[in-house]
PDB file of C-alpha atoms in Angstrom:
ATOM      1  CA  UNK A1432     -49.511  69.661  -1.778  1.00  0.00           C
ATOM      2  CA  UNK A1433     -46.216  69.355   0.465  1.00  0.00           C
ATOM      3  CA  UNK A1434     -47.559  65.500   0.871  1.00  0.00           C
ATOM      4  CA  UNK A1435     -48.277  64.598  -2.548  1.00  0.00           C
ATOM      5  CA  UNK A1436     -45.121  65.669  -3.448  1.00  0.00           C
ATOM      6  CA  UNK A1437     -43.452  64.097  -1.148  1.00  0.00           C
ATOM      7  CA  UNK A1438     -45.008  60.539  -1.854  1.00  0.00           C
ATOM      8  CA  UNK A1439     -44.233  61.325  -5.437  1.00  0.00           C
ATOM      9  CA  UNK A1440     -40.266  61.256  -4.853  1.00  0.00           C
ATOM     10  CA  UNK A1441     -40.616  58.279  -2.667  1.00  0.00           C
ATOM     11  CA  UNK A1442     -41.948  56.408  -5.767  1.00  0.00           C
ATOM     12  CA  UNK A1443     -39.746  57.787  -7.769  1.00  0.00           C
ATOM     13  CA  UNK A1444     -37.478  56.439  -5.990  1.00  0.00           C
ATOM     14  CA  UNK A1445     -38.419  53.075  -5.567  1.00  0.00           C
ATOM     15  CA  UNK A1446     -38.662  52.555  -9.212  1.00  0.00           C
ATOM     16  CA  UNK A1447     -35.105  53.637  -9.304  1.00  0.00           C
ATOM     17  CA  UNK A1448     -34.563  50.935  -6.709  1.00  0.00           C
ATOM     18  CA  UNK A1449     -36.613  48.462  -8.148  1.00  0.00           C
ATOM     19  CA  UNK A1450     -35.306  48.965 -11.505  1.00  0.00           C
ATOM     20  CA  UNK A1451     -31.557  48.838 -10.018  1.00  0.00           C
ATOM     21  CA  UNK A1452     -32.350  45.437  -8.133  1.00  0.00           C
ATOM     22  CA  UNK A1453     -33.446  43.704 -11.274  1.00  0.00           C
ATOM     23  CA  UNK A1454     -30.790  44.972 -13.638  1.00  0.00           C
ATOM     24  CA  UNK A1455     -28.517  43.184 -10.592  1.00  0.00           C
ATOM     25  CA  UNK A1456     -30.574  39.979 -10.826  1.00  0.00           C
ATOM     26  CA  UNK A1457     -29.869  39.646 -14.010  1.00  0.00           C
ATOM     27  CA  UNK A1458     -26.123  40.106 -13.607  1.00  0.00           C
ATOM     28  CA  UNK A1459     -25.835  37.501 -11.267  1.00  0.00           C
ATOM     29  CA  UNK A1460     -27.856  34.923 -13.236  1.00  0.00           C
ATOM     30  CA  UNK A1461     -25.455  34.953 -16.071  1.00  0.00           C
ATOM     31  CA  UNK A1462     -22.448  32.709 -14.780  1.00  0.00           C
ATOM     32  CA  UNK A1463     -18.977  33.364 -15.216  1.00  0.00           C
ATOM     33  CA  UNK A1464     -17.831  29.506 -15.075  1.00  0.00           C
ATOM     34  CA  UNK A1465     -16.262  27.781 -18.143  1.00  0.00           C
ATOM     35  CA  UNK A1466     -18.935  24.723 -18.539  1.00  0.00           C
ATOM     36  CA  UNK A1467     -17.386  23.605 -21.941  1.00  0.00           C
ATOM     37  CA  UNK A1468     -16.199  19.970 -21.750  1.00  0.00           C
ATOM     38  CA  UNK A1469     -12.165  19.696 -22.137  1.00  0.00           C
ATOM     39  CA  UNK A1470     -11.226  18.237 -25.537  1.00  0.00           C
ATOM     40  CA  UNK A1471     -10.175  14.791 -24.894  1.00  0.00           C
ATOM     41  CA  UNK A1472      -6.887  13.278 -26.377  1.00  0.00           C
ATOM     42  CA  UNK A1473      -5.744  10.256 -27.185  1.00  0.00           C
ATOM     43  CA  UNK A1474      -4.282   9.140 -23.606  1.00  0.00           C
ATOM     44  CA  UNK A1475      -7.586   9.883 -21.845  1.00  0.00           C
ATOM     45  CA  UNK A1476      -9.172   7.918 -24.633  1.00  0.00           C
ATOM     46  CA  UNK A1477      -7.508   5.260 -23.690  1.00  0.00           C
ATOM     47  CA  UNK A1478      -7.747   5.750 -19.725  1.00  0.00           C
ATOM     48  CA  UNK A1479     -11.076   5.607 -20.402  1.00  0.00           C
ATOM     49  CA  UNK A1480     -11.579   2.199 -22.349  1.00  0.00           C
ATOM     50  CA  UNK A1481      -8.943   0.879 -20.064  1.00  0.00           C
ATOM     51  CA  UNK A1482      -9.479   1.889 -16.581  1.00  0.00           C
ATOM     52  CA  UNK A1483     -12.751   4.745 -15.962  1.00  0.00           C
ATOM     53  CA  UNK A1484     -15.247   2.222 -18.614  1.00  0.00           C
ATOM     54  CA  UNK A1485     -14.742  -1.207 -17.013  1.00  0.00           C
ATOM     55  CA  UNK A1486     -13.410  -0.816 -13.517  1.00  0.00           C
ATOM     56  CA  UNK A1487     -14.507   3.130 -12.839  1.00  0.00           C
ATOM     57  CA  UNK A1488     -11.307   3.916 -11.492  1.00  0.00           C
ATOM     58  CA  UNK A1489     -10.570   7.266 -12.298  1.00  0.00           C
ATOM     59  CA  UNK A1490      -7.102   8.262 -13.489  1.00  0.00           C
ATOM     60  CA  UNK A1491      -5.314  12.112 -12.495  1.00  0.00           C
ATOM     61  CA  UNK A1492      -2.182  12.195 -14.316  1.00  0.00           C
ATOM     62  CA  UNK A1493      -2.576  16.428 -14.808  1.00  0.00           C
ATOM     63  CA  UNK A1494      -1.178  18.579 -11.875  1.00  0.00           C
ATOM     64  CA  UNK A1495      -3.924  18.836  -9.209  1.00  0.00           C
ATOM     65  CA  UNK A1496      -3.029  20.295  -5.673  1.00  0.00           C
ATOM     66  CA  UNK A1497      -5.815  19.267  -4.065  1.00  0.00           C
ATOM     67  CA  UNK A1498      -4.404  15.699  -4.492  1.00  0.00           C
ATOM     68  CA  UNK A1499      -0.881  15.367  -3.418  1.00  0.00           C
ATOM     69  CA  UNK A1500       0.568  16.606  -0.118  1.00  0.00           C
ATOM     70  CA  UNK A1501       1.496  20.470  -0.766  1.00  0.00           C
ATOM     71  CA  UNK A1502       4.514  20.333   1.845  1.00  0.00           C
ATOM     72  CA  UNK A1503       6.391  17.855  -0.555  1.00  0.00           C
ATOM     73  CA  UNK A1504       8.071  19.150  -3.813  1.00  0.00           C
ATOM     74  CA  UNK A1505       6.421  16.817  -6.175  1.00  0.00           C
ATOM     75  CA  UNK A1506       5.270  17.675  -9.981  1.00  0.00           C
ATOM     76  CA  UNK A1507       3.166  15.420 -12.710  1.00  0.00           C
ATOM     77  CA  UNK A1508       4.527  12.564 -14.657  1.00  0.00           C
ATOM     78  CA  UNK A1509       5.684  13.731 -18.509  1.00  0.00           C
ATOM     79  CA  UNK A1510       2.715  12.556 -20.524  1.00  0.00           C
ATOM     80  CA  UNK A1511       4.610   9.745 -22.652  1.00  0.00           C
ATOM     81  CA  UNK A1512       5.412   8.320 -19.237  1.00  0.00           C
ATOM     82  CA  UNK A1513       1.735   7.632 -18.485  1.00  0.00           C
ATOM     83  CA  UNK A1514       0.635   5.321 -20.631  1.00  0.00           C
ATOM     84  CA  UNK A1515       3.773   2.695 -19.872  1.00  0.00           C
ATOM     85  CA  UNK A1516       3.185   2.696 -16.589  1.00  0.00           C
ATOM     86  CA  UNK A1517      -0.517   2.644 -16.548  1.00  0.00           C
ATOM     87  CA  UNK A1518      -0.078  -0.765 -18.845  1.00  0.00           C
ATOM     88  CA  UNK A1519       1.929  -2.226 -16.444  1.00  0.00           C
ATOM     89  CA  UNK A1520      -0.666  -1.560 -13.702  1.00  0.00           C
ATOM     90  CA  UNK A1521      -3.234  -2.839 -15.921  1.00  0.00           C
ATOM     91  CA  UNK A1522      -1.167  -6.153 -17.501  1.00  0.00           C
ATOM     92  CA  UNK A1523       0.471  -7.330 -13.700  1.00  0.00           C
ATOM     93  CA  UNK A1524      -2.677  -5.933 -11.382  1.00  0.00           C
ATOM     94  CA  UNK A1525      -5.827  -5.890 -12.703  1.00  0.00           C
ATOM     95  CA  UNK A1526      -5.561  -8.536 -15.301  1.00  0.00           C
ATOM     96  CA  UNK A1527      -4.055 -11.164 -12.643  1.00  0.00           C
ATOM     97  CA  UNK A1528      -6.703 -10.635 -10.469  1.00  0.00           C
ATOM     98  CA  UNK A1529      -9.721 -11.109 -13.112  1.00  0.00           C
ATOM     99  CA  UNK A1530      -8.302 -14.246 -14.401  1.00  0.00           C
ATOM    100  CA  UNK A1531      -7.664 -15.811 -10.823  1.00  0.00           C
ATOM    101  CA  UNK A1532     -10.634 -14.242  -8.495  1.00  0.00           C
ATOM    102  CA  UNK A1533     -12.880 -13.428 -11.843  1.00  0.00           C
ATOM    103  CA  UNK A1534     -13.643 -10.837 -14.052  1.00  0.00           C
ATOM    104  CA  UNK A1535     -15.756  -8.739 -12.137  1.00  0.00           C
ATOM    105  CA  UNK A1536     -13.486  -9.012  -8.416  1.00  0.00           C
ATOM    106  CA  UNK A1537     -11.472  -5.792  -9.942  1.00  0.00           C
ATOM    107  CA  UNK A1538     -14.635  -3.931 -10.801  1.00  0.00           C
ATOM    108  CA  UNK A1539     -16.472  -4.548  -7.014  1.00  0.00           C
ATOM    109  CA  UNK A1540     -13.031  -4.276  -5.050  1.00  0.00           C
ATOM    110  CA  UNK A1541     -10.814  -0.927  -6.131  1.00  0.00           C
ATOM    111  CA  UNK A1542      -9.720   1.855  -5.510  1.00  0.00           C
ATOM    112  CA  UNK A1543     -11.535   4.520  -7.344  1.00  0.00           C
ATOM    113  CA  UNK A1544      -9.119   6.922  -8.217  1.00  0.00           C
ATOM    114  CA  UNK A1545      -5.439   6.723  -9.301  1.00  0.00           C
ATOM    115  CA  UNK A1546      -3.215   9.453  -8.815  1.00  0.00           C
ATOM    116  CA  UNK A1547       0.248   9.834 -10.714  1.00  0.00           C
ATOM    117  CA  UNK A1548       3.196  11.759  -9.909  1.00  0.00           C
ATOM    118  CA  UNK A1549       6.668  11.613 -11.942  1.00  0.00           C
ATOM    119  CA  UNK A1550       9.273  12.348  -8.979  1.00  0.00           C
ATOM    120  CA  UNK A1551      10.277  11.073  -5.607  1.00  0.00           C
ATOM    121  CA  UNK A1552       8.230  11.116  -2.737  1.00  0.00           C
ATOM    122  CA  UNK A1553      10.643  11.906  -0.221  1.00  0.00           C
ATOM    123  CA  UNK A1554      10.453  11.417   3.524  1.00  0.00           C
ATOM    124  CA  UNK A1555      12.535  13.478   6.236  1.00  0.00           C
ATOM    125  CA  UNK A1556      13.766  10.546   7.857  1.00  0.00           C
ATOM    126  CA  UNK A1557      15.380   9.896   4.246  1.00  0.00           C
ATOM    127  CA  UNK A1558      13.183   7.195   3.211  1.00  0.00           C
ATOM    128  CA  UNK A1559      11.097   7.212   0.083  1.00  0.00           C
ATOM    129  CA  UNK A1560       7.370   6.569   0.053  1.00  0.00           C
ATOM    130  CA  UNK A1561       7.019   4.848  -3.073  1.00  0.00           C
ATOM    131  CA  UNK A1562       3.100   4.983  -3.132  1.00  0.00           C
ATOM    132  CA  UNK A1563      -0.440   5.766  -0.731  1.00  0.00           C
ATOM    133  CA  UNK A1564      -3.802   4.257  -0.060  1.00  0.00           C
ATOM    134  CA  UNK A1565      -6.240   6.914   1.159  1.00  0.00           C
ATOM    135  CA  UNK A1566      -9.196   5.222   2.926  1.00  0.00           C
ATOM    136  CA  UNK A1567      -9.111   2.481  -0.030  1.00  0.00           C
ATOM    137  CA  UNK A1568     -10.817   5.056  -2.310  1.00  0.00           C
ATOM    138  CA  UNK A1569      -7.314   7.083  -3.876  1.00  0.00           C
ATOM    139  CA  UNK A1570      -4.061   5.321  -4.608  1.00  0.00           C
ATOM    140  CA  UNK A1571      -1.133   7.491  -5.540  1.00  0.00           C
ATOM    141  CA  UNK A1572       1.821   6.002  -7.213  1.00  0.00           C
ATOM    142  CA  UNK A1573       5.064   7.765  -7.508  1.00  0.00           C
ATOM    143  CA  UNK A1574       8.100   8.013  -9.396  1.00  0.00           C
ATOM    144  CA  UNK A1575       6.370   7.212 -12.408  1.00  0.00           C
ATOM    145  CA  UNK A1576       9.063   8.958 -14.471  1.00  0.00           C
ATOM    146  CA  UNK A1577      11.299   6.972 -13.709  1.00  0.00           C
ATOM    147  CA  UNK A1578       9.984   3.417 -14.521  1.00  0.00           C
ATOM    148  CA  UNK A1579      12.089   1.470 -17.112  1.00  0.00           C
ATOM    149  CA  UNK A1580       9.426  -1.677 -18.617  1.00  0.00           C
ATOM    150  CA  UNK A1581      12.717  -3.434 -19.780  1.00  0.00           C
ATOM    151  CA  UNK A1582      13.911  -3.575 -16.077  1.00  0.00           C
ATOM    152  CA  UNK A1583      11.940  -6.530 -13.927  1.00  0.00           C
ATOM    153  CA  UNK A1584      13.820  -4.984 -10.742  1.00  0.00           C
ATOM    154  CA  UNK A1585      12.125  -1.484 -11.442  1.00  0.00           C
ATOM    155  CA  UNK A1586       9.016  -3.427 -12.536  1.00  0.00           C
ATOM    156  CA  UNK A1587       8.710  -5.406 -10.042  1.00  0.00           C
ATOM    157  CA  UNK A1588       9.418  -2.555  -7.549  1.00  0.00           C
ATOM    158  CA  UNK A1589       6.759  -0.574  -9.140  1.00  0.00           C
ATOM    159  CA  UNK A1590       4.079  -2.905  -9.461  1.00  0.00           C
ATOM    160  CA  UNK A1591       4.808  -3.971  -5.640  1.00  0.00           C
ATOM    161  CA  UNK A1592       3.595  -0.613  -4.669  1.00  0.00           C
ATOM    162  CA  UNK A1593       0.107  -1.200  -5.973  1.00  0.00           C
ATOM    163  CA  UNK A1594      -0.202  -5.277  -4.793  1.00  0.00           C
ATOM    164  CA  UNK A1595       0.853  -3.837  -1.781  1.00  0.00           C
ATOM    165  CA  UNK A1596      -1.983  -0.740  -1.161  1.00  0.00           C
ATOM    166  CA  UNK A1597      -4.468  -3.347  -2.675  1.00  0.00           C
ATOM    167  CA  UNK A1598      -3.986  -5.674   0.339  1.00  0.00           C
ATOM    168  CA  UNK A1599      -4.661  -2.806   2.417  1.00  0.00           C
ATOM    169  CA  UNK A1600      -7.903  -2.179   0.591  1.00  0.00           C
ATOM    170  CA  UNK A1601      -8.732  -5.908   0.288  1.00  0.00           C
ATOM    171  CA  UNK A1602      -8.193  -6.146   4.234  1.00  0.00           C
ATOM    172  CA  UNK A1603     -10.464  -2.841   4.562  1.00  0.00           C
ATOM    173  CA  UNK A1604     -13.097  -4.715   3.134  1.00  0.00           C
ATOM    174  CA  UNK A1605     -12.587  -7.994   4.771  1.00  0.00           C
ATOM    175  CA  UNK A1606     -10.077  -8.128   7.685  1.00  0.00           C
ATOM    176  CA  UNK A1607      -7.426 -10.867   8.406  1.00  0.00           C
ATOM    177  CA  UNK A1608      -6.776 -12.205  11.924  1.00  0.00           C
ATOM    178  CA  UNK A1609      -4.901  -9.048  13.632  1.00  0.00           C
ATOM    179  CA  UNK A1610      -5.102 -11.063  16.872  1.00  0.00           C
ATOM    180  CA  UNK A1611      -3.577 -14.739  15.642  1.00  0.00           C
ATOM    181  CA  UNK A1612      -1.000 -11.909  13.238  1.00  0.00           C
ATOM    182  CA  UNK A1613       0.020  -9.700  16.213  1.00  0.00           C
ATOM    183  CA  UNK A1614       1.031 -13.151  18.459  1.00  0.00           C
ATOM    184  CA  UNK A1615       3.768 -14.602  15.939  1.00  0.00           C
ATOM    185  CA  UNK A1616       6.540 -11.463  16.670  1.00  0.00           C
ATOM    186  CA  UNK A1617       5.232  -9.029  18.977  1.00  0.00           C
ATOM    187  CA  UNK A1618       8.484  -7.602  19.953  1.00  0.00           C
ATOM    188  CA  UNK A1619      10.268  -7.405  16.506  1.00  0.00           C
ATOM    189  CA  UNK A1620       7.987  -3.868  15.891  1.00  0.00           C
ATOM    190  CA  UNK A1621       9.650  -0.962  15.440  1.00  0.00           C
ATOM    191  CA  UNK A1622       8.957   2.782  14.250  1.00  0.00           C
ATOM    192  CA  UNK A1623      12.567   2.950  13.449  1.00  0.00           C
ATOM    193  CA  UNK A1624      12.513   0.161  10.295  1.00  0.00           C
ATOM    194  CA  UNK A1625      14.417   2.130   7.760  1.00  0.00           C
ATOM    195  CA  UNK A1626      17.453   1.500  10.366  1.00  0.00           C
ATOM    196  CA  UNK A1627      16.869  -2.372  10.672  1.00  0.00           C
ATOM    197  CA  UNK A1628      18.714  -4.165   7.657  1.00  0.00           C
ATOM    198  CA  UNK A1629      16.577  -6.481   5.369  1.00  0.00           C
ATOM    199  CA  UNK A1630      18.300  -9.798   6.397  1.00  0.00           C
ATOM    200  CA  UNK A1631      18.189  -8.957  10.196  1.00  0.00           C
ATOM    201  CA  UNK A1632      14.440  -8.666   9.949  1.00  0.00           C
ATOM    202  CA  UNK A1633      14.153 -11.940   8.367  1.00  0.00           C
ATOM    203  CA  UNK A1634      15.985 -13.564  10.928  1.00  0.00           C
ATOM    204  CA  UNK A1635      13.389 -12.227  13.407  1.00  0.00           C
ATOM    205  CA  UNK A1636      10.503 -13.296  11.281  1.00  0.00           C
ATOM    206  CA  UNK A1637       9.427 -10.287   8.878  1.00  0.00           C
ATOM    207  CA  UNK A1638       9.780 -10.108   4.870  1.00  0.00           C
ATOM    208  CA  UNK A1639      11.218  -6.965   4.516  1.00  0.00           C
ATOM    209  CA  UNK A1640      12.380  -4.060   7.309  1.00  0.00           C
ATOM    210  CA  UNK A1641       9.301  -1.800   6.608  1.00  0.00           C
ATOM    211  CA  UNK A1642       6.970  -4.565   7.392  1.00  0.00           C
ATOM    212  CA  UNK A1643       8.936  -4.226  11.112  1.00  0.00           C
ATOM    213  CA  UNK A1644       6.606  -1.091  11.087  1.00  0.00           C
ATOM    214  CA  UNK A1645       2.954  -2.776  12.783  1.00  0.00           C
ATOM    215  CA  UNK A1646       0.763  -6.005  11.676  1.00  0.00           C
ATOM    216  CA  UNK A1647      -0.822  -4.049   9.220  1.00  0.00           C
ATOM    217  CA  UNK A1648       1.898  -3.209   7.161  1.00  0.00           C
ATOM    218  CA  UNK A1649       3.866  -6.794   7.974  1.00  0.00           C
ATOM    219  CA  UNK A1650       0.556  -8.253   6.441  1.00  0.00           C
ATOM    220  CA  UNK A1651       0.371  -6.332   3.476  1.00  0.00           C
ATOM    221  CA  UNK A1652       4.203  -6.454   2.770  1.00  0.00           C
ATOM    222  CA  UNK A1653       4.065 -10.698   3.427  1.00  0.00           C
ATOM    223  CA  UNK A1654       1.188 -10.679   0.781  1.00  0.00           C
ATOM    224  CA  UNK A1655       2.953  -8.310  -1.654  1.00  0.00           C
ATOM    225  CA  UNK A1656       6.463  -9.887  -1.568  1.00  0.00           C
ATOM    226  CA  UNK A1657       4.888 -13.509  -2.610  1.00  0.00           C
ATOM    227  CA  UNK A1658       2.977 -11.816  -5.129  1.00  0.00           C
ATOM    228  CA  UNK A1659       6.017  -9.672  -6.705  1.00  0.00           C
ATOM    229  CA  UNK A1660       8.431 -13.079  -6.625  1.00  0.00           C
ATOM    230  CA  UNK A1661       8.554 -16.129  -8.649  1.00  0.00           C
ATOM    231  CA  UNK A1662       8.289 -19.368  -6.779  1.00  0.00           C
ATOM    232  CA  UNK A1663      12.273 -19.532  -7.084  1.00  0.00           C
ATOM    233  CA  UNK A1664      12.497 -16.177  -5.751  1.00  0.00           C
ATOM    234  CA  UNK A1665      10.719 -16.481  -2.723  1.00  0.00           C
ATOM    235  CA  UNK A1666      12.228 -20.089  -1.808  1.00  0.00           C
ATOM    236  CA  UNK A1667      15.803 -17.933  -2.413  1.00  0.00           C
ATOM    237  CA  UNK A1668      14.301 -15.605   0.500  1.00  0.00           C
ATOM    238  CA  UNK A1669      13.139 -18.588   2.919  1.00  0.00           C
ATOM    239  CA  UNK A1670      16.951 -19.874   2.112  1.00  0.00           C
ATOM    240  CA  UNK A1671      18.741 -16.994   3.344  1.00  0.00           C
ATOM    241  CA  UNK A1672      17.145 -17.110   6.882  1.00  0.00           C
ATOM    242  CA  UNK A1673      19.159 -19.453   9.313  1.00  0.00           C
ATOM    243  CA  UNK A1674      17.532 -18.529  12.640  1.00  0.00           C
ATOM    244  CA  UNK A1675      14.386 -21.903  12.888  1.00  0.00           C
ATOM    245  CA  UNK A1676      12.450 -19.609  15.014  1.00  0.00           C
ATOM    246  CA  UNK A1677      12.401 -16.317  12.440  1.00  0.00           C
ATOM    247  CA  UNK A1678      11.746 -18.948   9.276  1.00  0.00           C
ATOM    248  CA  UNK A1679       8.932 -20.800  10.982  1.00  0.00           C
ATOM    249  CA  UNK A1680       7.521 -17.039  11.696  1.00  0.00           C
ATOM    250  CA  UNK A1681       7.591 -16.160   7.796  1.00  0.00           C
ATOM    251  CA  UNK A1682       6.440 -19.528   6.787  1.00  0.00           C
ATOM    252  CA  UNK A1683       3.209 -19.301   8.924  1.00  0.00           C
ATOM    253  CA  UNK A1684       2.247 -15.461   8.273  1.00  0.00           C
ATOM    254  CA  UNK A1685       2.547 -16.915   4.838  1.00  0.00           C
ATOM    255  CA  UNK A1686       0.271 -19.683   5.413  1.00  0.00           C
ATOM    256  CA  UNK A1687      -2.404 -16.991   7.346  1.00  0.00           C
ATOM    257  CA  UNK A1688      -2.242 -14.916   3.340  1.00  0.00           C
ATOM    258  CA  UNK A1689      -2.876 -17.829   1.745  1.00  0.00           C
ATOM    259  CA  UNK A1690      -5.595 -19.276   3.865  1.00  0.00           C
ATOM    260  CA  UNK A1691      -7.187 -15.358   3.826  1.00  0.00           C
ATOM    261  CA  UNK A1692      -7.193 -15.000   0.652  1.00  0.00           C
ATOM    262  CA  UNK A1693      -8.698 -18.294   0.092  1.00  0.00           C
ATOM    263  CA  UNK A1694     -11.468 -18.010   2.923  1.00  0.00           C
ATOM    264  CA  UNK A1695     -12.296 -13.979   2.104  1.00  0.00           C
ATOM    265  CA  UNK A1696     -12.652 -14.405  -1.515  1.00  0.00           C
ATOM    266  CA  UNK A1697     -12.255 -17.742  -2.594  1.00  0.00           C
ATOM    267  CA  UNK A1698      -8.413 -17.172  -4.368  1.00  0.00           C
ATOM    268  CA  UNK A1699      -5.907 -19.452  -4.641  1.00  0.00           C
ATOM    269  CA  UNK A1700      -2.983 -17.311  -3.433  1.00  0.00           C
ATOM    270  CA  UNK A1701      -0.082 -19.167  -5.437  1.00  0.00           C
ATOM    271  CA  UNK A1702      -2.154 -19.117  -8.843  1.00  0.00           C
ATOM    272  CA  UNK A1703      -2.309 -15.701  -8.517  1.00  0.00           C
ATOM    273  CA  UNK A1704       0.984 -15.361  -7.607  1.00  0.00           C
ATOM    274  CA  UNK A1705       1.845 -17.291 -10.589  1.00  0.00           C
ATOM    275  CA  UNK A1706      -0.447 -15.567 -12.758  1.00  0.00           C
ATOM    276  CA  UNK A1707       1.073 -11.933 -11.902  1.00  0.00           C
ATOM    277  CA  UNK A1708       4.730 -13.675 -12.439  1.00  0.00           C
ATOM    278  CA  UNK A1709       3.543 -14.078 -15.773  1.00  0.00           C
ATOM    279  CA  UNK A1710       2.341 -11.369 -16.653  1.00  0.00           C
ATOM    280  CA  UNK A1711       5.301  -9.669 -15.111  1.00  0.00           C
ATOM    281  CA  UNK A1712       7.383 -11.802 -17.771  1.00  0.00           C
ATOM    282  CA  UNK A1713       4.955 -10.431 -20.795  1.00  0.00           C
ATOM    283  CA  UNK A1714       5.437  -6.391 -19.753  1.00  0.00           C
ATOM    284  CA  UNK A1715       9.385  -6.945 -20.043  1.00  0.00           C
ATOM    285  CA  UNK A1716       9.584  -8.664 -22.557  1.00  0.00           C
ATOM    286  CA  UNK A1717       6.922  -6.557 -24.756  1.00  0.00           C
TER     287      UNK A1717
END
């Protein structure tokens, strides 16, 4: 009798077990998450049709830490500063490039995701980093609080950001000649850039001081530079260099863009030049 009873506990027990276990199960099969999709407003309505639709390049303008470096004190743009800017983008960047290299070149070659902050990006050695490429995939453009569309110095110093990262992504999908590059001023690299003034660097054959930094960047800042002047402009910046040597340097990392540009993806460099220069012209004076 001792036995029976005994094996009559134990399956009491169980059941209490068994009845435990199941009432868990189905505690854990009813989520907590929020699956409810966010109420779109106008602005993302218009990211959408503008940027996500035909181009799938996805726009953050909301505060996301998992996106901007933590270390920095940086905060979103105000949300009637997003729009502006993003038209600039879209009138000087996207819509040069599809009416020179075609209408689909901006859809197969982008970055996929913008991200916009409203402040400064500063740097300890007291420069500013005015905007990022991350493995041509994310682009992050700063100070986009601060962006005046009546100004073609701020314009032109905004949109110079993005030509510029977009050469870096171009060249990540087709490379340029690092080797006949890196032979035209091998010694006039230097970590130390933000020291070198802008018309000593010209002398020695670079654009601008920070493309003093490697090939990479001289590259990308020789491409941007043409792209962000007017024909005018950039003759004004081949007139201020009197050193032959440093002006025949500029003139043929200039002819390398152009004849990349043209062999990689069949562009004509100057037409698109012109083309952005126009465009640059309708933004300011919208």
């Amino acid at each position: 009798m001792k036995i029976l009873k005994i094996y009559k506990v134990i399956i009491a027990i169980t059941g209490v077990l068994f009845f435990v276990s199941c009432a868990q199960e189905d505690q854990l099969t009813e989520s907590q998450l929020d699956y409810s999709e966010p109420v779109k407003t106008d602005l993302d309505r218009w990211i959408d049709s503008s940027f996500l639709d035909p181009y799938n390049i996805k726009v953050y303008y909301e505060w996301n830490q998992n996106l901007v470096d933590n270390s920095r004190y940086l905060f979103p743009p105000t949300v009637d500063k997003v729009q502006p800017a993003l038209e600039v983008v879209k009138k000087i960047w996207i819509d040069s490039y599809s009416t020179i290299g075609g209408a689909d070149f901006v859809k197969k070659i982008a970055p996929r995701e913008f991200v916009l902050v409203g402040g400064i990006n500063r740097n300890s050695t007291g420069t500013i980093t005015l905007g990022l490429a991350e493995g041509g995939q994310r682009v992050s453009l700063f100070q986009v609080d601060n962006l005046d569309r009546t100004s073609r110095d701020e314009v032109t110093e905004f949109i110079h950001t993005i030509q510029h990262e977009y050469v870096h992504i171009l060249n990540q999908t087709k490379p340029f000649d690092v080797q006949a590059w890196a032979k035209l001023t091998p010694s006039g690299y230097t970590s130390s850039w933000y020291v070198e003034a802008t018309s000593d660097s010209r002398e020695l054959g670079f654009v601008t001081s920070y493309a003093r930094l490697n090939v990479i960047e001289d590259f990308a800042e020789t491409a941007s530079i043409i792209l962000t002047s007017s024909k005018a402009e950039y003759a004004a910046i081949l007139a201020s260099v009197t050193d032959p040597v440093g002006l025949a340097n500029i003139k043929k990392k200039e002819a390398i863009v152009v004849q990349y540009y043209k062999d990689a993806f069949g562009i004509d460099f100057y037409a698109l030049r012109d083309e952005a220069q126009k465009n640059t012209d309708a933004v300011i004076n919208d």
